Structures are given as structure tokens and as C-alpha cells.
Amino acid sequence: PLLRLTKVLKSFLLGSRYAAPSMHCTIVGITPPPSDALWGIIREQVMKDADDALEFRQISFAEDEGIPTLIVSAISEISPDAVVLLIEVALKELGTTAICEMWASAPAPLPLRPPKGYPVENVDEKDSVWCDWAGSRICEWGVLLQRAVLDAGQVVEMRHIVDRAIAEIEDTIQKHRPDLKIGHDSFCFREIASRSKERFDLRLTDSASKDFVEKNILGNVHVASLLQKTLGWREDIDFDVSVVYSKPGAIHQGWHADGDHIKGAPDSGWEIYGWKTRLADSYAICLFVPLVELDDSVGFTQFWPASHKNRDLMGFGKVAEICNATWDGKCNAGDAVWYDYRLFHRGMPNNSNQLRPVLQVIFKKKWYVEMANYGSESIVGSKTRN
């Protein structure tokens, strides 16, 4: 009967119910997780039954209401429903009691966490191959952790600059925009923009901030080599400086990318190594340097590694959460988190009683001008809200 069911199912794959309008990525959860050997058999059986119209791309592990679950991604020309049914049939044919269900589907590959975790923390920077290693991590995963870019004294120096800038800008808002309730009302000025409740992005355009970056960050030989590897020669790059600060009570930020894929530029497509062969070079790399230790209490930035590869992942950030596909940017003050400007990420809550200031430096091609993340009106200009 199961063999007959498989034949009937295969005939349905060409019917309207199971025909996919285009390539699709389907995430399927299998509980309890089969052994590696059993999964290998299931995988081969499903691909055979699909007549090569399906390719399994990644496997990972997550929990479904506390129950360990194997999650697999399938790239197919058949519908997500058909993918699930083919796996169900294979499980039954093999006599297992495992069950499977669809977790998500999307018109682009949905990145999953590798079983051994994300390889994005830096190796020994004395290693002569560090630059190549770091450059490839940014290209493949879109994010990289580099330890101790600033020392303790430099962190204190930058913290003084930041604290003064925050106090001055909030005094200016209170003076010129007394109707605004800082931390609750949404606003987007030329100088500063709110990002969510109690979270702000303040531009640092003073000479002290620029000089600090030139001396202490661009003066770091590994920073300079990474920028050359990812963006090109120094004369073709400039940078913007700001501080992203979250006050106590800041909430989850929504999933977002700071910048879009350039119109007409290729993304990774459906190829497994499309990030090497197709993906357009990045036009901007963001550097986060926290000025306090980032942990579960004070909060951190959460990233979805590899989500910069495809332009069609907008709105799918929740998938990263349920599939345990996120990477938490917890690190020490003075460490650096690099990420591609197209990568999806979100700020996490600040449940502590202290400010969470993060120095942000956007290194970019000179032709790129940031227009989307700040307003055009000054705080001291017209009283019309943005």
C-alpha cells in the first residue's frame, strides 16, 4: 500500500495542487530527529521520488515546544506541501514513528545554523591568513567578531565623547521640540533618529569622533586589511560615525537590514555557492564596537548570518528565530562586530539599569550616500514633524 501511495503522490506532483509557481525553499521539522544514517536513507529516497526536482540544502537542529527537532531545508520545483508529503511517505516506508511538518517556505534559500555553529569568531590575529579568513567570513556569513579592536583606555575615551554628545542632543530636542517625549515618540531628524522604544541612532559628526576612528580603528592593521579585502582601496572608501544607544526599558527591535541590495545587482540566487560566484560585492560594511559589555541583561544585537545573500528574505526574520538560526553578538567592550550592510539583524531588549552605547562606523564606497536611515530636517529647523 505504501508503494502504491508513493506512486499516487508522484502523479500528484505534476498536478495543479502540488505545482510550485517557481523555485521554493521549504523548511521541514522532523521529530524525533532520525540518526545520521537513517536521515541519509530518507534523503536519498525523497530525492529519488521527486525525480530530481528537489535538493536538500542544509540540516540543523532546534526545539519545537522543548522537543529536539531536526530541521532540513529543501530547494525544489515542487510545492512545499509536496515536499512534506514525500518526507512523510519515506518515514512511513522505513517504519519510523517520527512525524514531520512544514515550518516555513520562501521564494529564496532560508539560511540555517550549521550543526557545529557559525564559524564567525576570529582566529589568532597573528596568523598571516587572518585577512583572507575574515574576508571570506564576511562574504559567506555576512558577520564577523573581532576581539579587542579598542583597548580599555580607548573605550573610556570614546565613552566620554558619546556621553557628551547624547546629553547635548537630548537637551537640544527638549529645547526645540518640547512636544516630543524622548524614548516613546517616534522621530527621524538629520542628527538623530529613534529606532524603537528607548533606542536611538545619533550621528557623530564632530572632529573628535572622526579623528578617533582614523587613529584608533583605521590605524588597526587588521581593520585596514579587512576593509581593503571587502571594499577596496582606502582612497575609494569613506565612513560615517554614529552611536546607537539603548536605554533601560528598550524593547525588541524588528528584523531589518540597514541597506537594500542595489537595484539590478545580482544576489546569490539558488546556487549553493552563489555567494562566491554571483553575489554582488558589498557597498558598505558596518562596524559595531560596544562601549559596555554586552550580555543578556544589558542586551546585544542579534544577527541572521547569511541573510545578506538574497534580496527576497524581507519579512522572514521570524524564521530565524523559530529555527534557531540566529547569532547573538554578545561580546566585551572594545570588541568589534562587523556585518554586511544587507544583513538582517535586530536590537535586543535592555533589561538592565544602565545605558547600552555602541559605536557604529559605516565604511562604504564613496558613491554610496546614506539617505534612508535619517531624516532631512534638523531638530532646530521647521517644527513640522517628519
mmCIF file of C-alpha atoms in Angstrom:
data_model
loop_
_atom_site.group_PDB
_atom_site.id
_atom_site.type_symbol
_atom_site.label_atom_id
_atom_site.label_comp_id
_atom_site.label_asym_id
_atom_site.label_seq_id
_atom_site.Cartn_x
_atom_site.Cartn_y
_atom_site.Cartn_z
ATOM 1 C CA PRO A 1 0.000 0.000 0.000
ATOM 2 C CA LEU A 2 2.816 2.434 0.761
ATOM 3 C CA LEU A 3 4.429 1.797 -2.616
ATOM 4 C CA ARG A 4 1.070 2.485 -4.263
ATOM 5 C CA LEU A 5 0.716 5.659 -2.165
ATOM 6 C CA THR A 6 4.121 6.836 -3.337
ATOM 7 C CA LYS A 7 3.171 6.321 -6.984
ATOM 8 C CA VAL A 8 -0.073 8.215 -6.497
ATOM 9 C CA LEU A 9 1.768 11.017 -4.728
ATOM 10 C CA LYS A 10 4.301 11.288 -7.528
ATOM 11 C CA SER A 11 1.497 11.624 -10.039
ATOM 12 C CA PHE A 12 0.086 14.486 -8.000
ATOM 13 C CA LEU A 13 3.379 16.367 -8.138
ATOM 14 C CA LEU A 14 2.632 17.359 -11.709
ATOM 15 C CA GLY A 15 -0.904 18.426 -10.859
ATOM 16 C CA SER A 16 -2.028 21.927 -10.037
ATOM 17 C CA ARG A 17 -2.219 21.320 -6.285
ATOM 18 C CA TYR A 18 1.455 20.460 -5.992
ATOM 19 C CA ALA A 19 2.966 22.516 -8.771
ATOM 20 C CA ALA A 20 5.122 25.341 -7.457
ATOM 21 C CA PRO A 21 4.894 28.589 -9.451
ATOM 22 C CA SER A 22 8.687 28.955 -9.130
ATOM 23 C CA MET A 23 11.635 27.641 -7.135
ATOM 24 C CA HIS A 24 10.901 27.489 -3.424
ATOM 25 C CA CYS A 25 12.759 26.821 -0.209
ATOM 26 C CA THR A 26 10.868 24.700 2.310
ATOM 27 C CA ILE A 27 11.898 24.179 5.934
ATOM 28 C CA VAL A 28 10.643 20.897 7.404
ATOM 29 C CA GLY A 29 10.910 19.806 11.036
ATOM 30 C CA ILE A 30 11.247 16.069 11.895
ATOM 31 C CA THR A 31 10.575 14.882 15.448
ATOM 32 C CA PRO A 32 12.273 12.989 16.981
ATOM 33 C CA PRO A 33 15.445 13.558 14.948
ATOM 34 C CA PRO A 34 16.468 10.456 12.968
ATOM 35 C CA SER A 35 20.028 9.190 13.185
ATOM 36 C CA ASP A 36 22.526 10.416 10.604
ATOM 37 C CA ALA A 37 22.384 7.065 8.836
ATOM 38 C CA LEU A 38 18.575 6.996 8.764
ATOM 39 C CA TRP A 39 18.378 10.584 7.570
ATOM 40 C CA GLY A 40 20.756 9.687 4.741
ATOM 41 C CA ILE A 41 18.373 6.945 3.618
ATOM 42 C CA ILE A 42 15.329 9.244 3.910
ATOM 43 C CA ARG A 43 17.113 11.938 1.966
ATOM 44 C CA GLU A 44 18.030 9.668 -0.929
ATOM 45 C CA GLN A 45 14.531 8.163 -1.068
ATOM 46 C CA VAL A 46 12.800 11.543 -1.178
ATOM 47 C CA MET A 47 15.115 12.892 -3.869
ATOM 48 C CA LYS A 48 14.517 9.763 -5.954
ATOM 49 C CA ASP A 49 10.732 10.024 -5.570
ATOM 50 C CA ALA A 50 10.890 13.695 -6.551
ATOM 51 C CA ASP A 51 12.581 12.812 -9.835
ATOM 52 C CA ASP A 52 15.441 15.233 -9.134
ATOM 53 C CA ALA A 53 13.011 18.148 -8.720
ATOM 54 C CA LEU A 54 14.234 18.596 -5.137
ATOM 55 C CA GLU A 55 17.586 19.188 -3.450
ATOM 56 C CA PHE A 56 18.203 19.108 0.295
ATOM 57 C CA ARG A 57 20.443 22.054 1.093
ATOM 58 C CA GLN A 58 21.036 22.253 4.877
ATOM 59 C CA ILE A 59 20.272 20.451 8.116
ATOM 60 C CA SER A 60 20.174 21.947 11.581
ATOM 61 C CA PHE A 61 18.642 21.365 14.993
ATOM 62 C CA ALA A 62 16.090 23.317 17.002
ATOM 63 C CA GLU A 63 13.381 22.726 19.581
ATOM 64 C CA ASP A 64 9.638 22.566 18.990
ATOM 65 C CA GLU A 65 7.965 23.361 22.322
ATOM 66 C CA GLY A 66 11.004 21.925 24.111
ATOM 67 C CA ILE A 67 11.225 18.814 21.902
ATOM 68 C CA PRO A 68 14.507 18.311 19.947
ATOM 69 C CA THR A 69 13.815 18.518 16.216
ATOM 70 C CA LEU A 70 15.834 18.005 13.067
ATOM 71 C CA ILE A 71 15.134 20.798 10.604
ATOM 72 C CA VAL A 72 16.016 20.473 6.939
ATOM 73 C CA SER A 73 15.848 22.908 4.057
ATOM 74 C CA ALA A 74 14.790 21.734 0.615
ATOM 75 C CA ILE A 75 15.132 23.648 -2.637
ATOM 76 C CA SER A 76 12.506 22.419 -5.065
ATOM 77 C CA GLU A 77 10.451 22.926 -8.168
ATOM 78 C CA ILE A 78 7.536 21.235 -6.414
ATOM 79 C CA SER A 79 5.304 22.817 -3.832
ATOM 80 C CA PRO A 80 6.115 22.943 -0.108
ATOM 81 C CA ASP A 81 3.113 20.653 0.584
ATOM 82 C CA ALA A 82 4.534 18.059 -1.768
ATOM 83 C CA VAL A 83 7.933 18.212 -0.074
ATOM 84 C CA VAL A 84 6.336 17.464 3.297
ATOM 85 C CA LEU A 85 4.253 14.602 1.883
ATOM 86 C CA LEU A 86 7.279 12.974 0.251
ATOM 87 C CA ILE A 87 9.154 13.034 3.566
ATOM 88 C CA GLU A 88 6.100 11.645 5.393
ATOM 89 C CA VAL A 89 5.873 8.742 2.937
ATOM 90 C CA ALA A 90 9.585 7.958 3.291
ATOM 91 C CA LEU A 91 9.299 7.956 7.094
ATOM 92 C CA LYS A 92 6.364 5.532 6.954
ATOM 93 C CA GLU A 93 8.030 3.248 4.437
ATOM 94 C CA LEU A 94 11.006 2.953 6.766
ATOM 95 C CA GLY A 95 8.758 2.105 9.715
ATOM 96 C CA THR A 96 9.674 5.092 11.879
ATOM 97 C CA THR A 97 7.326 6.826 14.300
ATOM 98 C CA ALA A 98 8.801 10.250 13.526
ATOM 99 C CA ILE A 99 6.474 12.980 12.371
ATOM 100 C CA CYS A 100 7.238 15.939 10.140
ATOM 101 C CA GLU A 101 5.657 19.302 9.495
ATOM 102 C CA MET A 102 6.360 22.383 7.464
ATOM 103 C CA TRP A 103 7.999 25.182 9.433
ATOM 104 C CA ALA A 104 8.388 27.756 6.672
ATOM 105 C CA SER A 105 8.618 28.328 2.953
ATOM 106 C CA ALA A 106 10.091 31.216 0.998
ATOM 107 C CA PRO A 107 10.965 32.323 -2.560
ATOM 108 C CA ALA A 108 14.674 32.297 -1.627
ATOM 109 C CA PRO A 109 17.020 29.985 0.308
ATOM 110 C CA LEU A 110 16.417 30.297 4.058
ATOM 111 C CA PRO A 111 19.782 30.136 5.879
ATOM 112 C CA LEU A 112 20.062 27.687 8.787
ATOM 113 C CA ARG A 113 22.619 27.400 11.560
ATOM 114 C CA PRO A 114 25.336 24.783 10.785
ATOM 115 C CA PRO A 115 25.200 21.855 13.255
ATOM 116 C CA LYS A 116 28.533 22.954 14.757
ATOM 117 C CA GLY A 117 27.550 26.616 14.953
ATOM 118 C CA TYR A 118 28.550 29.687 12.993
ATOM 119 C CA PRO A 119 32.302 29.995 12.238
ATOM 120 C CA VAL A 120 32.377 33.782 12.660
ATOM 121 C CA GLU A 121 34.699 34.360 15.624
ATOM 122 C CA ASN A 122 38.205 35.368 14.695
ATOM 123 C CA VAL A 123 41.221 33.103 14.816
ATOM 124 C CA ASP A 124 44.582 34.294 16.161
ATOM 125 C CA GLU A 125 45.153 37.680 14.503
ATOM 126 C CA LYS A 126 48.875 36.967 14.385
ATOM 127 C CA ASP A 127 48.090 34.345 11.771
ATOM 128 C CA SER A 128 49.162 35.602 8.352
ATOM 129 C CA VAL A 129 45.972 34.249 6.757
ATOM 130 C CA TRP A 130 43.629 36.230 9.038
ATOM 131 C CA CYS A 131 42.696 38.779 6.375
ATOM 132 C CA ASP A 132 41.677 36.100 3.857
ATOM 133 C CA TRP A 133 39.804 34.190 6.558
ATOM 134 C CA ALA A 134 37.953 37.283 7.759
ATOM 135 C CA GLY A 135 37.108 38.429 4.247
ATOM 136 C CA SER A 136 35.617 35.062 3.347
ATOM 137 C CA ARG A 137 33.549 35.003 6.562
ATOM 138 C CA ILE A 138 32.041 38.398 5.748
ATOM 139 C CA CYS A 139 31.256 37.242 2.218
ATOM 140 C CA GLU A 140 29.763 33.861 3.189
ATOM 141 C CA TRP A 141 28.087 34.641 6.518
ATOM 142 C CA GLY A 142 27.800 38.426 6.438
ATOM 143 C CA VAL A 143 29.073 38.838 10.008
ATOM 144 C CA LEU A 144 32.332 38.517 11.924
ATOM 145 C CA LEU A 145 33.510 39.024 15.518
ATOM 146 C CA GLN A 146 36.947 40.572 16.000
ATOM 147 C CA ARG A 147 38.233 40.760 19.558
ATOM 148 C CA ALA A 148 39.797 43.775 21.291
ATOM 149 C CA VAL A 149 39.833 46.341 18.493
ATOM 150 C CA LEU A 150 39.847 49.041 21.188
ATOM 151 C CA ASP A 151 41.701 48.773 24.484
ATOM 152 C CA ALA A 152 40.233 49.828 27.835
ATOM 153 C CA GLY A 153 41.634 53.347 27.663
ATOM 154 C CA GLN A 154 40.263 53.901 24.158
ATOM 155 C CA VAL A 155 36.840 52.656 25.254
ATOM 156 C CA VAL A 156 36.822 55.202 28.099
ATOM 157 C CA GLU A 157 37.917 57.977 25.710
ATOM 158 C CA MET A 158 35.127 57.201 23.254
ATOM 159 C CA ARG A 159 32.592 56.849 26.059
ATOM 160 C CA HIS A 160 33.312 60.435 27.164
ATOM 161 C CA ILE A 161 32.706 61.678 23.601
ATOM 162 C CA VAL A 162 29.484 59.682 23.324
ATOM 163 C CA ASP A 163 28.066 60.665 26.713
ATOM 164 C CA ARG A 164 28.632 64.339 25.957
ATOM 165 C CA ALA A 165 27.021 64.027 22.516
ATOM 166 C CA ILE A 166 23.952 62.240 23.927
ATOM 167 C CA ALA A 167 23.459 64.869 26.641
ATOM 168 C CA GLU A 168 23.794 67.711 24.127
ATOM 169 C CA ILE A 169 21.382 66.240 21.563
ATOM 170 C CA GLU A 170 18.706 65.426 24.140
ATOM 171 C CA ASP A 171 18.993 68.946 25.564
ATOM 172 C CA THR A 172 18.538 70.282 22.019
ATOM 173 C CA ILE A 173 15.443 68.126 21.483
ATOM 174 C CA GLN A 174 13.903 69.316 24.747
ATOM 175 C CA LYS A 175 14.620 72.939 23.862
ATOM 176 C CA HIS A 176 13.443 72.936 20.233
ATOM 177 C CA ARG A 177 10.920 70.069 20.277
ATOM 178 C CA PRO A 178 9.329 70.241 23.739
ATOM 179 C CA ASP A 179 6.308 68.289 22.489
ATOM 180 C CA LEU A 180 8.436 65.184 21.848
ATOM 181 C CA LYS A 181 8.602 62.560 24.586
ATOM 182 C CA ILE A 182 12.074 61.100 24.205
ATOM 183 C CA GLY A 183 12.012 57.322 24.388
ATOM 184 C CA HIS A 184 8.354 56.990 23.471
ATOM 185 C CA ASP A 185 7.638 59.190 20.447
ATOM 186 C CA SER A 186 8.979 58.234 17.032
ATOM 187 C CA PHE A 187 11.134 60.810 15.220
ATOM 188 C CA CYS A 188 13.645 60.991 12.391
ATOM 189 C CA PHE A 189 15.833 64.088 12.209
ATOM 190 C CA ARG A 190 19.010 64.824 10.329
ATOM 191 C CA GLU A 191 21.027 64.489 13.535
ATOM 192 C CA ILE A 192 19.280 61.597 15.290
ATOM 193 C CA ALA A 193 16.538 59.042 14.702
ATOM 194 C CA SER A 194 14.580 56.854 17.098
ATOM 195 C CA ARG A 195 14.738 53.144 16.225
ATOM 196 C CA SER A 196 12.118 51.804 18.654
ATOM 197 C CA LYS A 197 11.132 52.478 22.246
ATOM 198 C CA GLU A 198 14.168 53.867 24.156
ATOM 199 C CA ARG A 199 16.548 53.134 21.220
ATOM 200 C CA PHE A 200 18.302 55.861 19.206
ATOM 201 C CA ASP A 201 20.859 56.341 16.441
ATOM 202 C CA LEU A 202 22.828 59.581 16.890
ATOM 203 C CA ARG A 203 25.198 60.829 14.205
ATOM 204 C CA LEU A 204 28.648 61.866 15.461
ATOM 205 C CA THR A 205 29.848 64.498 13.000
ATOM 206 C CA ASP A 206 32.318 66.249 15.288
ATOM 207 C CA SER A 207 36.028 66.213 14.525
ATOM 208 C CA ALA A 208 36.846 64.348 17.751
ATOM 209 C CA SER A 209 34.801 61.311 16.665
ATOM 210 C CA LYS A 210 36.234 61.310 13.147
ATOM 211 C CA ASP A 211 39.779 61.654 14.459
ATOM 212 C CA PHE A 212 39.191 58.840 16.945
ATOM 213 C CA VAL A 213 38.117 56.470 14.170
ATOM 214 C CA GLU A 214 41.024 57.472 11.921
ATOM 215 C CA LYS A 215 43.589 56.953 14.668
ATOM 216 C CA ASN A 216 42.284 54.028 16.712
ATOM 217 C CA ILE A 217 40.201 51.978 14.280
ATOM 218 C CA LEU A 218 41.592 52.622 10.825
ATOM 219 C CA GLY A 219 45.023 52.595 12.473
ATOM 220 C CA ASN A 220 44.438 48.927 13.357
ATOM 221 C CA VAL A 221 46.320 46.926 10.712
ATOM 222 C CA HIS A 222 43.734 44.143 10.663
ATOM 223 C CA VAL A 223 40.873 46.601 10.228
ATOM 224 C CA ALA A 224 42.668 48.228 7.302
ATOM 225 C CA SER A 225 43.391 44.889 5.646
ATOM 226 C CA LEU A 226 39.806 43.657 6.089
ATOM 227 C CA LEU A 227 38.413 46.846 4.530
ATOM 228 C CA GLN A 228 40.732 46.504 1.568
ATOM 229 C CA LYS A 229 39.645 42.885 1.140
ATOM 230 C CA THR A 230 35.915 43.663 1.276
ATOM 231 C CA LEU A 231 35.503 47.227 -0.051
ATOM 232 C CA GLY A 232 38.704 48.073 -1.912
ATOM 233 C CA TRP A 233 41.440 50.662 -1.607
ATOM 234 C CA ARG A 234 41.344 53.313 1.106
ATOM 235 C CA GLU A 235 41.014 56.174 -1.396
ATOM 236 C CA ASP A 236 37.750 54.623 -2.639
ATOM 237 C CA ILE A 237 36.206 54.385 0.846
ATOM 238 C CA ASP A 238 34.831 56.848 3.350
ATOM 239 C CA PHE A 239 32.920 56.381 6.599
ATOM 240 C CA ASP A 240 30.115 57.738 8.769
ATOM 241 C CA VAL A 241 30.185 57.617 12.575
ATOM 242 C CA SER A 242 27.275 57.368 14.976
ATOM 243 C CA VAL A 243 26.329 55.897 18.335
ATOM 244 C CA VAL A 244 23.408 53.511 18.661
ATOM 245 C CA TYR A 245 22.268 53.707 22.261
ATOM 246 C CA SER A 246 19.552 51.784 24.070
ATOM 247 C CA LYS A 247 18.255 52.993 27.395
ATOM 248 C CA PRO A 248 16.874 50.759 30.166
ATOM 249 C CA GLY A 249 13.477 49.536 29.034
ATOM 250 C CA ALA A 250 14.378 49.353 25.334
ATOM 251 C CA ILE A 251 12.345 46.612 23.648
ATOM 252 C CA HIS A 252 12.939 44.138 20.837
ATOM 253 C CA GLN A 253 13.661 45.839 17.546
ATOM 254 C CA GLY A 254 12.080 44.447 14.389
ATOM 255 C CA TRP A 255 14.157 42.441 11.938
ATOM 256 C CA HIS A 256 15.674 44.690 9.286
ATOM 257 C CA ALA A 257 18.651 45.291 7.033
ATOM 258 C CA ASP A 258 20.326 48.700 7.102
ATOM 259 C CA GLY A 259 20.624 48.747 3.313
ATOM 260 C CA ASP A 260 18.980 47.054 0.344
ATOM 261 C CA HIS A 261 20.569 45.115 -2.461
ATOM 262 C CA ILE A 262 21.480 47.568 -5.194
ATOM 263 C CA LYS A 263 18.854 47.613 -7.940
ATOM 264 C CA GLY A 264 19.941 45.384 -10.795
ATOM 265 C CA ALA A 265 22.865 43.857 -8.869
ATOM 266 C CA PRO A 266 22.834 40.035 -8.624
ATOM 267 C CA ASP A 267 22.257 38.217 -5.359
ATOM 268 C CA SER A 268 23.305 34.621 -4.640
ATOM 269 C CA GLY A 269 20.295 33.131 -6.395
ATOM 270 C CA TRP A 270 19.624 29.446 -5.794
ATOM 271 C CA GLU A 271 23.195 28.220 -6.216
ATOM 272 C CA ILE A 272 24.781 26.752 -3.114
ATOM 273 C CA TYR A 273 27.986 28.699 -3.763
ATOM 274 C CA GLY A 274 26.246 31.713 -5.246
ATOM 275 C CA TRP A 275 27.890 33.894 -2.587
ATOM 276 C CA LYS A 276 31.190 33.139 -4.372
ATOM 277 C CA THR A 277 30.077 33.192 -7.987
ATOM 278 C CA ARG A 278 27.085 35.559 -8.222
ATOM 279 C CA LEU A 279 26.587 37.819 -5.227
ATOM 280 C CA ALA A 280 27.471 41.451 -5.915
ATOM 281 C CA ASP A 281 30.264 42.835 -3.764
ATOM 282 C CA SER A 282 29.188 44.732 -0.690
ATOM 283 C CA TYR A 283 28.983 48.503 -0.981
ATOM 284 C CA ALA A 284 29.019 49.052 2.795
ATOM 285 C CA ILE A 285 30.284 47.200 5.873
ATOM 286 C CA CYS A 286 29.106 48.227 9.335
ATOM 287 C CA LEU A 287 31.311 48.045 12.411
ATOM 288 C CA PHE A 288 29.747 47.840 15.883
ATOM 289 C CA VAL A 289 32.043 48.468 18.850
ATOM 290 C CA PRO A 290 30.206 48.257 22.198
ATOM 291 C CA LEU A 291 31.364 50.634 24.919
ATOM 292 C CA VAL A 292 29.990 48.324 27.644
ATOM 293 C CA GLU A 293 29.951 44.545 27.934
ATOM 294 C CA LEU A 294 27.008 43.085 26.004
ATOM 295 C CA ASP A 295 25.135 40.275 27.768
ATOM 296 C CA ASP A 296 21.600 39.024 28.337
ATOM 297 C CA SER A 297 20.851 41.810 30.809
ATOM 298 C CA VAL A 298 22.089 44.925 29.026
ATOM 299 C CA GLY A 299 21.258 43.390 25.657
ATOM 300 C CA PHE A 300 23.043 42.961 22.334
ATOM 301 C CA THR A 301 22.401 42.820 18.607
ATOM 302 C CA GLN A 302 21.082 39.574 17.168
ATOM 303 C CA PHE A 303 22.015 38.646 13.596
ATOM 304 C CA TRP A 304 20.757 36.200 10.965
ATOM 305 C CA PRO A 305 24.001 35.047 9.351
ATOM 306 C CA ALA A 306 23.945 34.560 5.564
ATOM 307 C CA SER A 307 20.689 36.510 5.197
ATOM 308 C CA HIS A 308 22.543 39.123 3.123
ATOM 309 C CA LYS A 309 22.819 36.712 0.208
ATOM 310 C CA ASN A 310 19.291 37.046 -1.148
ATOM 311 C CA ARG A 311 17.089 40.075 -1.692
ATOM 312 C CA ASP A 312 13.821 38.160 -1.182
ATOM 313 C CA LEU A 313 14.145 37.498 2.570
ATOM 314 C CA MET A 314 12.411 40.674 3.741
ATOM 315 C CA GLY A 315 9.687 39.686 6.207
ATOM 316 C CA PHE A 316 11.180 36.273 7.002
ATOM 317 C CA GLY A 317 13.110 37.260 10.141
ATOM 318 C CA LYS A 318 10.751 35.228 12.331
ATOM 319 C CA VAL A 319 12.032 32.105 10.573
ATOM 320 C CA ALA A 320 15.486 32.761 12.003
ATOM 321 C CA GLU A 321 14.006 32.816 15.499
ATOM 322 C CA ILE A 322 11.930 29.629 15.299
ATOM 323 C CA CYS A 323 14.706 27.728 13.512
ATOM 324 C CA ASN A 324 17.416 28.774 15.985
ATOM 325 C CA ALA A 325 19.287 30.307 13.045
ATOM 326 C CA THR A 326 20.379 33.465 14.894
ATOM 327 C CA TRP A 327 23.783 34.516 16.186
ATOM 328 C CA ASP A 328 23.962 36.675 19.311
ATOM 329 C CA GLY A 329 26.510 39.493 19.241
ATOM 330 C CA LYS A 330 27.455 39.175 22.908
ATOM 331 C CA CYS A 331 30.963 40.487 23.454
ATOM 332 C CA ASN A 332 33.221 42.649 25.598
ATOM 333 C CA ALA A 333 33.593 46.404 25.474
ATOM 334 C CA GLY A 334 36.079 47.207 22.718
ATOM 335 C CA ASP A 335 35.370 44.096 20.652
ATOM 336 C CA ALA A 336 34.123 44.606 17.095
ATOM 337 C CA VAL A 337 31.212 43.026 15.275
ATOM 338 C CA TRP A 338 31.435 43.522 11.513
ATOM 339 C CA TYR A 339 28.436 42.936 9.285
ATOM 340 C CA ASP A 340 27.391 43.383 5.684
ATOM 341 C CA TYR A 341 25.002 46.320 5.299
ATOM 342 C CA ARG A 342 22.466 43.953 3.655
ATOM 343 C CA LEU A 343 22.402 41.508 6.594
ATOM 344 C CA PHE A 344 19.234 41.108 8.684
ATOM 345 C CA HIS A 345 19.566 41.885 12.385
ATOM 346 C CA ARG A 346 17.690 43.378 15.333
ATOM 347 C CA GLY A 347 18.479 45.062 18.618
ATOM 348 C CA MET A 348 17.543 43.083 21.721
ATOM 349 C CA PRO A 349 15.905 44.470 24.896
ATOM 350 C CA ASN A 350 17.835 46.336 27.555
ATOM 351 C CA ASN A 351 16.648 44.782 30.817
ATOM 352 C CA SER A 352 19.382 46.383 32.919
ATOM 353 C CA ASN A 353 19.548 49.735 34.681
ATOM 354 C CA GLN A 354 22.418 51.060 32.549
ATOM 355 C CA LEU A 355 22.795 52.641 29.116
ATOM 356 C CA ARG A 356 23.928 50.451 26.215
ATOM 357 C CA PRO A 357 26.037 52.637 23.882
ATOM 358 C CA VAL A 358 27.517 51.058 20.747
ATOM 359 C CA LEU A 359 29.884 52.944 18.470
ATOM 360 C CA GLN A 360 28.790 52.443 14.862
ATOM 361 C CA VAL A 361 31.083 53.093 11.912
ATOM 362 C CA ILE A 362 29.702 52.566 8.421
ATOM 363 C CA PHE A 363 32.559 52.010 5.988
ATOM 364 C CA LYS A 364 31.267 52.439 2.451
ATOM 365 C CA LYS A 365 32.079 53.090 -1.160
ATOM 366 C CA LYS A 366 32.333 56.828 -1.728
ATOM 367 C CA TRP A 367 29.492 56.766 -4.236
ATOM 368 C CA TYR A 368 27.049 55.466 -1.608
ATOM 369 C CA VAL A 369 25.263 58.161 0.395
ATOM 370 C CA GLU A 370 23.097 57.115 3.339
ATOM 371 C CA MET A 371 19.607 58.504 2.712
ATOM 372 C CA ALA A 372 17.156 56.054 4.271
ATOM 373 C CA ASN A 373 18.084 55.869 7.953
ATOM 374 C CA TYR A 374 17.923 59.543 8.924
ATOM 375 C CA GLY A 375 15.659 62.489 8.158
ATOM 376 C CA SER A 376 16.387 65.619 6.129
ATOM 377 C CA GLU A 377 15.023 68.102 8.670
ATOM 378 C CA SER A 378 17.138 69.446 11.523
ATOM 379 C CA ILE A 379 15.931 69.449 15.106
ATOM 380 C CA VAL A 380 16.308 73.211 15.168
ATOM 381 C CA GLY A 381 14.607 73.700 11.792
ATOM 382 C CA SER A 382 10.916 73.718 10.904
ATOM 383 C CA LYS A 383 8.570 72.491 13.604
ATOM 384 C CA THR A 384 6.854 70.124 11.147
ATOM 385 C CA ARG A 385 7.366 66.526 12.227
ATOM 386 C CA ASN A 386 8.992 64.012 9.869
#
